[in-house]
């Protein structure tokens, strides 16, 4: 669920009314600068903090690839509903309706800079969770979990949800072995096709192999991958 508040020309706050009653009190600039200056727990581009007592994750959108060298965080403006964050939010809402395990969006800020915009997203933090790819650096995970992970990816694919960057660290696992998928920038609902589904699966496999190549003793084996694929095809 989302509402839109426009604090000034060229600035939009998208917010989840379940968590935010007065968007005019939500000061994302202050949140962002506080996070930059504090020794906040940071993982990749994301920072953990509390929003009115609610464990949350703040993420600024950065460009990848070659463009990033000249333009770190500005995207071409073609309307609010076309922004990266707006699309990610809509996808997160659709997945929540399907009861898929993904983060709940809390707020987003979109700021125009002439022809461009920059953007941030705040989601609810999944507590007691770590990236799956990190967990395997220290412990091994039961075959049953690998199968459940495969089954989970199958469920996303069955609903036509294409994850644009499904790697080992965009899967979170909680203390109770519950699994979540995160980081849906550029992801979308897509006409189902084995071609993109296989690409997603191969990308994930490459990411496990890549970590393993630089971490001797990494708890990832061909048997683990077979278990994942068993779950995926079940
Ligand atoms: N909703 C969330 N709950 C808990 N941890 C999260 C959440 N979103 C992100 N993280 C943590 O932050 C890391 C980076 O976030 P992510 O959205 O994957 O951004 P990126 O990979 O682009 O830096 C994740 O690997 C995870 O450890
Ligand atoms: Mg990520």
PDB file of C-alpha atoms and ligand atoms in Angstrom:
ATOM      1  CA  UNK A   1       0.000   0.000   0.000  1.00  0.00           C
ATOM      2  CA  UNK A   2       1.288   3.466  -0.777  1.00  0.00           C
ATOM      3  CA  UNK A   3       0.404   7.124  -0.692  1.00  0.00           C
ATOM      4  CA  UNK A   4       2.210  10.077  -2.191  1.00  0.00           C
ATOM      5  CA  UNK A   5       3.121  13.320  -0.495  1.00  0.00           C
ATOM      6  CA  UNK A   6       4.794  16.205  -2.282  1.00  0.00           C
ATOM      7  CA  UNK A   7       6.702  18.416   0.176  1.00  0.00           C
ATOM      8  CA  UNK A   8       8.010  20.756  -2.527  1.00  0.00           C
ATOM      9  CA  UNK A   9       8.191  21.032  -6.307  1.00  0.00           C
ATOM     10  CA  UNK A  10      10.315  18.271  -7.717  1.00  0.00           C
ATOM     11  CA  UNK A  11      10.282  16.200  -4.549  1.00  0.00           C
ATOM     12  CA  UNK A  12       8.047  13.247  -3.779  1.00  0.00           C
ATOM     13  CA  UNK A  13       7.643  11.075  -0.722  1.00  0.00           C
ATOM     14  CA  UNK A  14       5.998   7.715  -1.327  1.00  0.00           C
ATOM     15  CA  UNK A  15       4.959   6.208   1.999  1.00  0.00           C
ATOM     16  CA  UNK A  16       3.208   3.248   3.526  1.00  0.00           C
ATOM     17  CA  UNK A  17       0.277   4.622   5.566  1.00  0.00           C
ATOM     18  CA  UNK A  18       0.353   1.510   7.753  1.00  0.00           C
ATOM     19  CA  UNK A  19       3.603   2.765   9.257  1.00  0.00           C
ATOM     20  CA  UNK A  20       3.653   6.489   8.541  1.00  0.00           C
ATOM     21  CA  UNK A  21       0.738   8.663   9.600  1.00  0.00           C
ATOM     22  CA  UNK A  22       2.237  12.098   8.999  1.00  0.00           C
ATOM     23  CA  UNK A  23       4.600  12.086   6.011  1.00  0.00           C
ATOM     24  CA  UNK A  24       5.307  15.805   6.528  1.00  0.00           C
ATOM     25  CA  UNK A  25       7.200  14.782   9.665  1.00  0.00           C
ATOM     26  CA  UNK A  26       9.301  12.277   7.779  1.00  0.00           C
ATOM     27  CA  UNK A  27      12.608  13.954   7.075  1.00  0.00           C
ATOM     28  CA  UNK A  28      14.542  11.636   4.795  1.00  0.00           C
ATOM     29  CA  UNK A  29      17.342  14.201   4.340  1.00  0.00           C
ATOM     30  CA  UNK A  30      18.024  14.185   8.064  1.00  0.00           C
ATOM     31  CA  UNK A  31      17.831  10.392   8.176  1.00  0.00           C
ATOM     32  CA  UNK A  32      20.298  10.192   5.306  1.00  0.00           C
ATOM     33  CA  UNK A  33      22.813  12.670   6.725  1.00  0.00           C
ATOM     34  CA  UNK A  34      22.533  11.113  10.217  1.00  0.00           C
ATOM     35  CA  UNK A  35      23.291   7.722   8.707  1.00  0.00           C
ATOM     36  CA  UNK A  36      26.256   9.104   6.780  1.00  0.00           C
ATOM     37  CA  UNK A  37      27.812  10.679   9.845  1.00  0.00           C
ATOM     38  CA  UNK A  38      27.022   7.916  12.363  1.00  0.00           C
ATOM     39  CA  UNK A  39      28.881   4.649  12.744  1.00  0.00           C
ATOM     40  CA  UNK A  40      25.753   2.934  11.630  1.00  0.00           C
ATOM     41  CA  UNK A  41      25.756  -0.717  10.656  1.00  0.00           C
ATOM     42  CA  UNK A  42      26.241  -0.631   6.946  1.00  0.00           C
ATOM     43  CA  UNK A  43      26.048  -3.452   4.428  1.00  0.00           C
ATOM     44  CA  UNK A  44      26.735  -2.639   0.830  1.00  0.00           C
ATOM     45  CA  UNK A  45      24.683   0.407  -0.030  1.00  0.00           C
ATOM     46  CA  UNK A  46      22.223  -0.203   2.813  1.00  0.00           C
ATOM     47  CA  UNK A  47      22.203   1.122   6.390  1.00  0.00           C
ATOM     48  CA  UNK A  48      20.225  -0.121   9.368  1.00  0.00           C
ATOM     49  CA  UNK A  49      18.406   2.353  11.605  1.00  0.00           C
ATOM     50  CA  UNK A  50      15.148   2.789  13.513  1.00  0.00           C
ATOM     51  CA  UNK A  51      12.288   4.826  12.124  1.00  0.00           C
ATOM     52  CA  UNK A  52       9.952   5.738  15.003  1.00  0.00           C
ATOM     53  CA  UNK A  53      11.142   2.581  16.749  1.00  0.00           C
ATOM     54  CA  UNK A  54      10.672   0.393  13.676  1.00  0.00           C
ATOM     55  CA  UNK A  55      13.819  -1.502  12.577  1.00  0.00           C
ATOM     56  CA  UNK A  56      14.435  -0.236   9.055  1.00  0.00           C
ATOM     57  CA  UNK A  57      16.913  -0.292   6.206  1.00  0.00           C
ATOM     58  CA  UNK A  58      17.840   2.801   4.219  1.00  0.00           C
ATOM     59  CA  UNK A  59      19.133   2.432   0.682  1.00  0.00           C
ATOM     60  CA  UNK A  60      20.216   5.093  -1.786  1.00  0.00           C
ATOM     61  CA  UNK A  61      20.046   4.020  -5.424  1.00  0.00           C
ATOM     62  CA  UNK A  62      23.395   4.037  -7.172  1.00  0.00           C
ATOM     63  CA  UNK A  63      24.041   3.372 -10.811  1.00  0.00           C
ATOM     64  CA  UNK A  64      26.080   0.365 -11.800  1.00  0.00           C
ATOM     65  CA  UNK A  65      28.347  -0.308 -14.731  1.00  0.00           C
ATOM     66  CA  UNK A  66      30.130   2.266 -16.832  1.00  0.00           C
ATOM     67  CA  UNK A  67      27.646   5.110 -16.360  1.00  0.00           C
ATOM     68  CA  UNK A  68      28.504   5.091 -12.659  1.00  0.00           C
ATOM     69  CA  UNK A  69      31.905   6.576 -13.519  1.00  0.00           C
ATOM     70  CA  UNK A  70      30.350   9.819 -14.746  1.00  0.00           C
ATOM     71  CA  UNK A  71      27.004   9.762 -13.000  1.00  0.00           C
ATOM     72  CA  UNK A  72      26.821   8.015  -9.652  1.00  0.00           C
ATOM     73  CA  UNK A  73      23.202   8.288  -8.672  1.00  0.00           C
ATOM     74  CA  UNK A  74      21.158  10.258 -11.200  1.00  0.00           C
ATOM     75  CA  UNK A  75      18.582   8.663 -13.443  1.00  0.00           C
ATOM     76  CA  UNK A  76      16.677  10.172 -16.351  1.00  0.00           C
ATOM     77  CA  UNK A  77      13.274  11.494 -15.216  1.00  0.00           C
ATOM     78  CA  UNK A  78      10.332  10.240 -17.266  1.00  0.00           C
ATOM     79  CA  UNK A  79       7.630  10.592 -14.618  1.00  0.00           C
ATOM     80  CA  UNK A  80       7.126   9.458 -11.027  1.00  0.00           C
ATOM     81  CA  UNK A  81       5.568   6.103 -11.848  1.00  0.00           C
ATOM     82  CA  UNK A  82       8.540   5.295 -14.099  1.00  0.00           C
ATOM     83  CA  UNK A  83      11.144   5.820 -11.375  1.00  0.00           C
ATOM     84  CA  UNK A  84      13.177   2.828 -10.272  1.00  0.00           C
ATOM     85  CA  UNK A  85      11.997   3.076  -6.701  1.00  0.00           C
ATOM     86  CA  UNK A  86       8.320   3.418  -7.633  1.00  0.00           C
ATOM     87  CA  UNK A  87       8.541   0.279  -9.768  1.00  0.00           C
ATOM     88  CA  UNK A  88      10.389  -1.623  -7.047  1.00  0.00           C
ATOM     89  CA  UNK A  89       7.689  -0.569  -4.572  1.00  0.00           C
ATOM     90  CA  UNK A  90       4.886  -1.764  -6.849  1.00  0.00           C
ATOM     91  CA  UNK A  91       6.618  -5.093  -7.313  1.00  0.00           C
ATOM     92  CA  UNK A  92       7.140  -5.452  -3.534  1.00  0.00           C
ATOM     93  CA  UNK A  93       3.412  -4.775  -3.043  1.00  0.00           C
ATOM     94  CA  UNK A  94       2.438  -7.364  -5.654  1.00  0.00           C
ATOM     95  CA  UNK A  95       4.728  -9.932  -4.059  1.00  0.00           C
ATOM     96  CA  UNK A  96       3.313  -9.185  -0.594  1.00  0.00           C
ATOM     97  CA  UNK A  97      -0.181  -9.877  -1.960  1.00  0.00           C
ATOM     98  CA  UNK A  98       1.137 -13.218  -3.220  1.00  0.00           C
ATOM     99  CA  UNK A  99       2.486 -13.839   0.325  1.00  0.00           C
ATOM    100  CA  UNK A 100       6.049 -14.092  -0.949  1.00  0.00           C
ATOM    101  CA  UNK A 101       8.797 -13.487   1.633  1.00  0.00           C
ATOM    102  CA  UNK A 102      10.135 -10.028   0.714  1.00  0.00           C
ATOM    103  CA  UNK A 103      10.745  -6.806   2.690  1.00  0.00           C
ATOM    104  CA  UNK A 104       7.864  -4.405   3.359  1.00  0.00           C
ATOM    105  CA  UNK A 105       8.402  -0.901   1.902  1.00  0.00           C
ATOM    106  CA  UNK A 106       8.032   1.970   4.388  1.00  0.00           C
ATOM    107  CA  UNK A 107       8.984   5.121   2.489  1.00  0.00           C
ATOM    108  CA  UNK A 108      10.780   6.372  -0.589  1.00  0.00           C
ATOM    109  CA  UNK A 109      12.011   9.778  -1.612  1.00  0.00           C
ATOM    110  CA  UNK A 110      12.354  10.897  -5.212  1.00  0.00           C
ATOM    111  CA  UNK A 111      14.153  14.175  -5.843  1.00  0.00           C
ATOM    112  CA  UNK A 112      14.294  15.820  -9.235  1.00  0.00           C
ATOM    113  CA  UNK A 113      17.442  17.524 -10.508  1.00  0.00           C
ATOM    114  CA  UNK A 114      16.453  19.045 -13.842  1.00  0.00           C
ATOM    115  CA  UNK A 115      16.181  16.219 -16.349  1.00  0.00           C
ATOM    116  CA  UNK A 116      17.325  13.700 -13.731  1.00  0.00           C
ATOM    117  CA  UNK A 117      16.295  12.364 -10.349  1.00  0.00           C
ATOM    118  CA  UNK A 118      17.911  10.626  -7.416  1.00  0.00           C
ATOM    119  CA  UNK A 119      16.118   8.292  -5.065  1.00  0.00           C
ATOM    120  CA  UNK A 120      16.121   6.373  -1.770  1.00  0.00           C
ATOM    121  CA  UNK A 121      14.080   3.532  -0.350  1.00  0.00           C
ATOM    122  CA  UNK A 122      13.364   2.576   3.259  1.00  0.00           C
ATOM    123  CA  UNK A 123      12.149  -0.957   3.921  1.00  0.00           C
ATOM    124  CA  UNK A 124      11.333  -2.821   7.075  1.00  0.00           C
ATOM    125  CA  UNK A 125      14.377  -4.659   8.345  1.00  0.00           C
ATOM    126  CA  UNK A 126      14.148  -8.439   8.398  1.00  0.00           C
ATOM    127  CA  UNK A 127      15.385  -9.147  11.891  1.00  0.00           C
ATOM    128  CA  UNK A 128      17.928 -11.798  12.899  1.00  0.00           C
ATOM    129  CA  UNK A 129      18.781 -12.374   9.275  1.00  0.00           C
ATOM    130  CA  UNK A 130      22.025 -12.552   7.353  1.00  0.00           C
ATOM    131  CA  UNK A 131      22.831 -12.890   3.661  1.00  0.00           C
ATOM    132  CA  UNK A 132      22.822 -16.576   2.726  1.00  0.00           C
ATOM    133  CA  UNK A 133      26.123 -16.184   0.874  1.00  0.00           C
ATOM    134  CA  UNK A 134      27.745 -14.814   4.056  1.00  0.00           C
ATOM    135  CA  UNK A 135      26.336 -17.556   6.285  1.00  0.00           C
ATOM    136  CA  UNK A 136      28.032 -20.217   4.135  1.00  0.00           C
ATOM    137  CA  UNK A 137      31.421 -18.685   4.955  1.00  0.00           C
ATOM    138  CA  UNK A 138      31.097 -19.965   8.509  1.00  0.00           C
ATOM    139  CA  UNK A 139      28.562 -22.794   8.597  1.00  0.00           C
ATOM    140  CA  UNK A 140      27.047 -25.402   6.338  1.00  0.00           C
ATOM    141  CA  UNK A 141      23.328 -25.450   5.757  1.00  0.00           C
ATOM    142  CA  UNK A 142      21.087 -28.557   5.756  1.00  0.00           C
ATOM    143  CA  UNK A 143      20.184 -30.179   2.455  1.00  0.00           C
ATOM    144  CA  UNK A 144      16.544 -29.504   3.311  1.00  0.00           C
ATOM    145  CA  UNK A 145      17.244 -25.732   3.382  1.00  0.00           C
ATOM    146  CA  UNK A 146      18.890 -25.905  -0.059  1.00  0.00           C
ATOM    147  CA  UNK A 147      15.800 -27.706  -1.357  1.00  0.00           C
ATOM    148  CA  UNK A 148      13.482 -25.143   0.236  1.00  0.00           C
ATOM    149  CA  UNK A 149      15.528 -22.356  -1.353  1.00  0.00           C
ATOM    150  CA  UNK A 150      15.129 -23.976  -4.777  1.00  0.00           C
ATOM    151  CA  UNK A 151      11.414 -24.399  -4.169  1.00  0.00           C
ATOM    152  CA  UNK A 152      11.172 -20.729  -3.133  1.00  0.00           C
ATOM    153  CA  UNK A 153      12.847 -19.537  -6.331  1.00  0.00           C
ATOM    154  CA  UNK A 154      10.502 -21.787  -8.274  1.00  0.00           C
ATOM    155  CA  UNK A 155       7.536 -20.074  -6.564  1.00  0.00           C
ATOM    156  CA  UNK A 156       8.777 -16.624  -7.623  1.00  0.00           C
ATOM    157  CA  UNK A 157       9.233 -17.888 -11.162  1.00  0.00           C
ATOM    158  CA  UNK A 158       5.822 -19.536 -11.195  1.00  0.00           C
ATOM    159  CA  UNK A 159       4.370 -16.080 -10.515  1.00  0.00           C
ATOM    160  CA  UNK A 160       6.495 -14.628 -13.338  1.00  0.00           C
ATOM    161  CA  UNK A 161       8.703 -12.618 -10.997  1.00  0.00           C
ATOM    162  CA  UNK A 162      12.048 -11.901 -12.564  1.00  0.00           C
ATOM    163  CA  UNK A 163      14.781 -10.951 -10.071  1.00  0.00           C
ATOM    164  CA  UNK A 164      17.339  -8.870 -11.968  1.00  0.00           C
ATOM    165  CA  UNK A 165      20.214  -9.669  -9.591  1.00  0.00           C
ATOM    166  CA  UNK A 166      19.572 -12.905  -7.720  1.00  0.00           C
ATOM    167  CA  UNK A 167      22.919 -13.593  -6.085  1.00  0.00           C
ATOM    168  CA  UNK A 168      23.857 -15.408  -2.866  1.00  0.00           C
ATOM    169  CA  UNK A 169      23.707 -12.180  -0.852  1.00  0.00           C
ATOM    170  CA  UNK A 170      20.293 -11.098  -2.062  1.00  0.00           C
ATOM    171  CA  UNK A 171      18.888 -14.101  -0.201  1.00  0.00           C
ATOM    172  CA  UNK A 172      18.514 -13.574   3.548  1.00  0.00           C
ATOM    173  CA  UNK A 173      18.176 -16.367   6.096  1.00  0.00           C
ATOM    174  CA  UNK A 174      16.948 -15.858   9.654  1.00  0.00           C
ATOM    175  CA  UNK A 175      17.969 -17.709  12.818  1.00  0.00           C
ATOM    176  CA  UNK A 176      14.906 -19.908  12.257  1.00  0.00           C
ATOM    177  CA  UNK A 177      16.101 -20.738   8.706  1.00  0.00           C
ATOM    178  CA  UNK A 178      13.347 -18.645   7.147  1.00  0.00           C
ATOM    179  CA  UNK A 179      14.357 -17.395   3.702  1.00  0.00           C
ATOM    180  CA  UNK A 180      13.672 -14.008   2.080  1.00  0.00           C
ATOM    181  CA  UNK A 181      14.596 -12.501  -1.268  1.00  0.00           C
ATOM    182  CA  UNK A 182      15.668  -8.819  -1.283  1.00  0.00           C
ATOM    183  CA  UNK A 183      17.071  -6.123  -3.591  1.00  0.00           C
ATOM    184  CA  UNK A 184      14.426  -5.952  -6.343  1.00  0.00           C
ATOM    185  CA  UNK A 185      15.778  -2.903  -8.204  1.00  0.00           C
ATOM    186  CA  UNK A 186      15.212  -3.468 -11.955  1.00  0.00           C
ATOM    187  CA  UNK A 187      13.233  -6.632 -11.251  1.00  0.00           C
ATOM    188  CA  UNK A 188       9.776  -7.049 -12.707  1.00  0.00           C
ATOM    189  CA  UNK A 189       6.833  -9.230 -13.559  1.00  0.00           C
ATOM    190  CA  UNK A 190       7.610 -10.857 -16.833  1.00  0.00           C
ATOM    191  CA  UNK A 191       6.011 -13.120 -19.355  1.00  0.00           C
ATOM    192  CA  UNK A 192       7.123 -16.557 -18.203  1.00  0.00           C
ATOM    193  CA  UNK A 193       9.956 -18.047 -20.215  1.00  0.00           C
ATOM    194  CA  UNK A 194      12.518 -20.737 -19.497  1.00  0.00           C
ATOM    195  CA  UNK A 195      15.202 -18.529 -21.072  1.00  0.00           C
ATOM    196  CA  UNK A 196      15.203 -15.798 -18.411  1.00  0.00           C
ATOM    197  CA  UNK A 197      14.483 -18.282 -15.635  1.00  0.00           C
ATOM    198  CA  UNK A 198      17.572 -20.297 -16.559  1.00  0.00           C
ATOM    199  CA  UNK A 199      19.644 -17.122 -16.699  1.00  0.00           C
ATOM    200  CA  UNK A 200      18.544 -16.228 -13.166  1.00  0.00           C
ATOM    201  CA  UNK A 201      19.463 -19.709 -11.944  1.00  0.00           C
ATOM    202  CA  UNK A 202      22.870 -19.621 -13.646  1.00  0.00           C
ATOM    203  CA  UNK A 203      23.616 -16.193 -12.254  1.00  0.00           C
ATOM    204  CA  UNK A 204      22.920 -17.516  -8.758  1.00  0.00           C
ATOM    205  CA  UNK A 205      25.120 -20.557  -9.357  1.00  0.00           C
ATOM    206  CA  UNK A 206      27.947 -18.299 -10.603  1.00  0.00           C
ATOM    207  CA  UNK A 207      27.665 -16.187  -7.494  1.00  0.00           C
ATOM    208  CA  UNK A 208      28.127 -19.222  -5.176  1.00  0.00           C
ATOM    209  CA  UNK A 209      31.087 -20.359  -7.292  1.00  0.00           C
ATOM    210  CA  UNK A 210      32.617 -16.900  -7.247  1.00  0.00           C
ATOM    211  CA  UNK A 211      32.557 -16.646  -3.454  1.00  0.00           C
ATOM    212  CA  UNK A 212      33.860 -20.206  -3.150  1.00  0.00           C
ATOM    213  CA  UNK A 213      36.831 -19.420  -5.413  1.00  0.00           C
ATOM    214  CA  UNK A 214      38.088 -16.808  -2.956  1.00  0.00           C
ATOM    215  CA  UNK A 215      37.025 -18.588   0.272  1.00  0.00           C
ATOM    216  CA  UNK A 216      38.599 -21.992   0.778  1.00  0.00           C
ATOM    217  CA  UNK A 217      36.314 -24.093   2.970  1.00  0.00           C
ATOM    218  CA  UNK A 218      33.233 -22.248   1.748  1.00  0.00           C
ATOM    219  CA  UNK A 219      30.221 -24.380   2.606  1.00  0.00           C
ATOM    220  CA  UNK A 220      28.943 -24.828  -0.916  1.00  0.00           C
ATOM    221  CA  UNK A 221      29.247 -28.101  -2.859  1.00  0.00           C
ATOM    222  CA  UNK A 222      27.842 -29.652  -6.040  1.00  0.00           C
ATOM    223  CA  UNK A 223      25.520 -31.653  -3.744  1.00  0.00           C
ATOM    224  CA  UNK A 224      24.140 -28.410  -2.312  1.00  0.00           C
ATOM    225  CA  UNK A 225      23.473 -27.107  -5.797  1.00  0.00           C
ATOM    226  CA  UNK A 226      21.797 -30.405  -6.770  1.00  0.00           C
ATOM    227  CA  UNK A 227      19.545 -30.077  -3.720  1.00  0.00           C
ATOM    228  CA  UNK A 228      18.618 -26.539  -4.763  1.00  0.00           C
ATOM    229  CA  UNK A 229      17.797 -27.743  -8.270  1.00  0.00           C
ATOM    230  CA  UNK A 230      15.737 -30.648  -6.874  1.00  0.00           C
ATOM    231  CA  UNK A 231      13.661 -28.092  -4.988  1.00  0.00           C
ATOM    232  CA  UNK A 232      13.456 -25.839  -8.015  1.00  0.00           C
ATOM    233  CA  UNK A 233      12.134 -28.607 -10.246  1.00  0.00           C
ATOM    234  CA  UNK A 234       9.903 -30.206  -7.613  1.00  0.00           C
TER     235      UNK A 234
HETATM  236  N1  LIG B   1      15.039  -5.528   4.500  1.00  0.00           N
HETATM  237  C1  LIG B   1      16.244  -5.917   4.925  1.00  0.00           C
HETATM  238  N2  LIG B   1      16.374  -6.555   6.098  1.00  0.00           N
HETATM  239  C2  LIG B   1      17.568  -6.930   6.567  1.00  0.00           C
HETATM  240  N3  LIG B   1      18.741  -6.708   5.923  1.00  0.00           N
HETATM  241  C3  LIG B   1      18.688  -6.086   4.731  1.00  0.00           C
HETATM  242  C4  LIG B   1      17.453  -5.663   4.158  1.00  0.00           C
HETATM  243  N4  LIG B   1      17.719  -5.054   2.981  1.00  0.00           N
HETATM  244  C5  LIG B   1      19.059  -5.092   2.832  1.00  0.00           C
HETATM  245  N5  LIG B   1      19.653  -5.707   3.879  1.00  0.00           N
HETATM  246  C6  LIG B   1      21.092  -5.933   4.060  1.00  0.00           C
HETATM  247  O1  LIG B   1      21.818  -4.963   3.324  1.00  0.00           O
HETATM  248  C7  LIG B   1      22.588  -5.575   2.287  1.00  0.00           C
HETATM  249  C8  LIG B   1      22.582  -4.705   1.045  1.00  0.00           C
HETATM  250  O2  LIG B   1      21.247  -4.467   0.632  1.00  0.00           O
HETATM  251  P1  LIG B   1      20.799  -4.685  -0.863  1.00  0.00           P
HETATM  252  O3  LIG B   1      19.361  -4.267  -0.945  1.00  0.00           O
HETATM  253  O4  LIG B   1      21.116  -6.060  -1.298  1.00  0.00           O
HETATM  254  O5  LIG B   1      21.674  -3.592  -1.627  1.00  0.00           O
HETATM  255  P2  LIG B   1      22.985  -3.678  -2.569  1.00  0.00           P
HETATM  256  O6  LIG B   1      23.292  -5.121  -2.833  1.00  0.00           O
HETATM  257  O7  LIG B   1      22.529  -2.955  -3.792  1.00  0.00           O
HETATM  258  O8  LIG B   1      24.017  -2.973  -1.787  1.00  0.00           O
HETATM  259  C9  LIG B   1      21.950  -6.948   2.101  1.00  0.00           C
HETATM  260  O9  LIG B   1      22.865  -7.908   1.601  1.00  0.00           O
HETATM  261  C10 LIG B   1      21.505  -7.284   3.508  1.00  0.00           C
HETATM  262  O10 LIG B   1      22.590  -7.750   4.268  1.00  0.00           O
HETATM  263 MG1  LIG B   2      22.272  -6.834  -2.756  1.00  0.00          MG
END
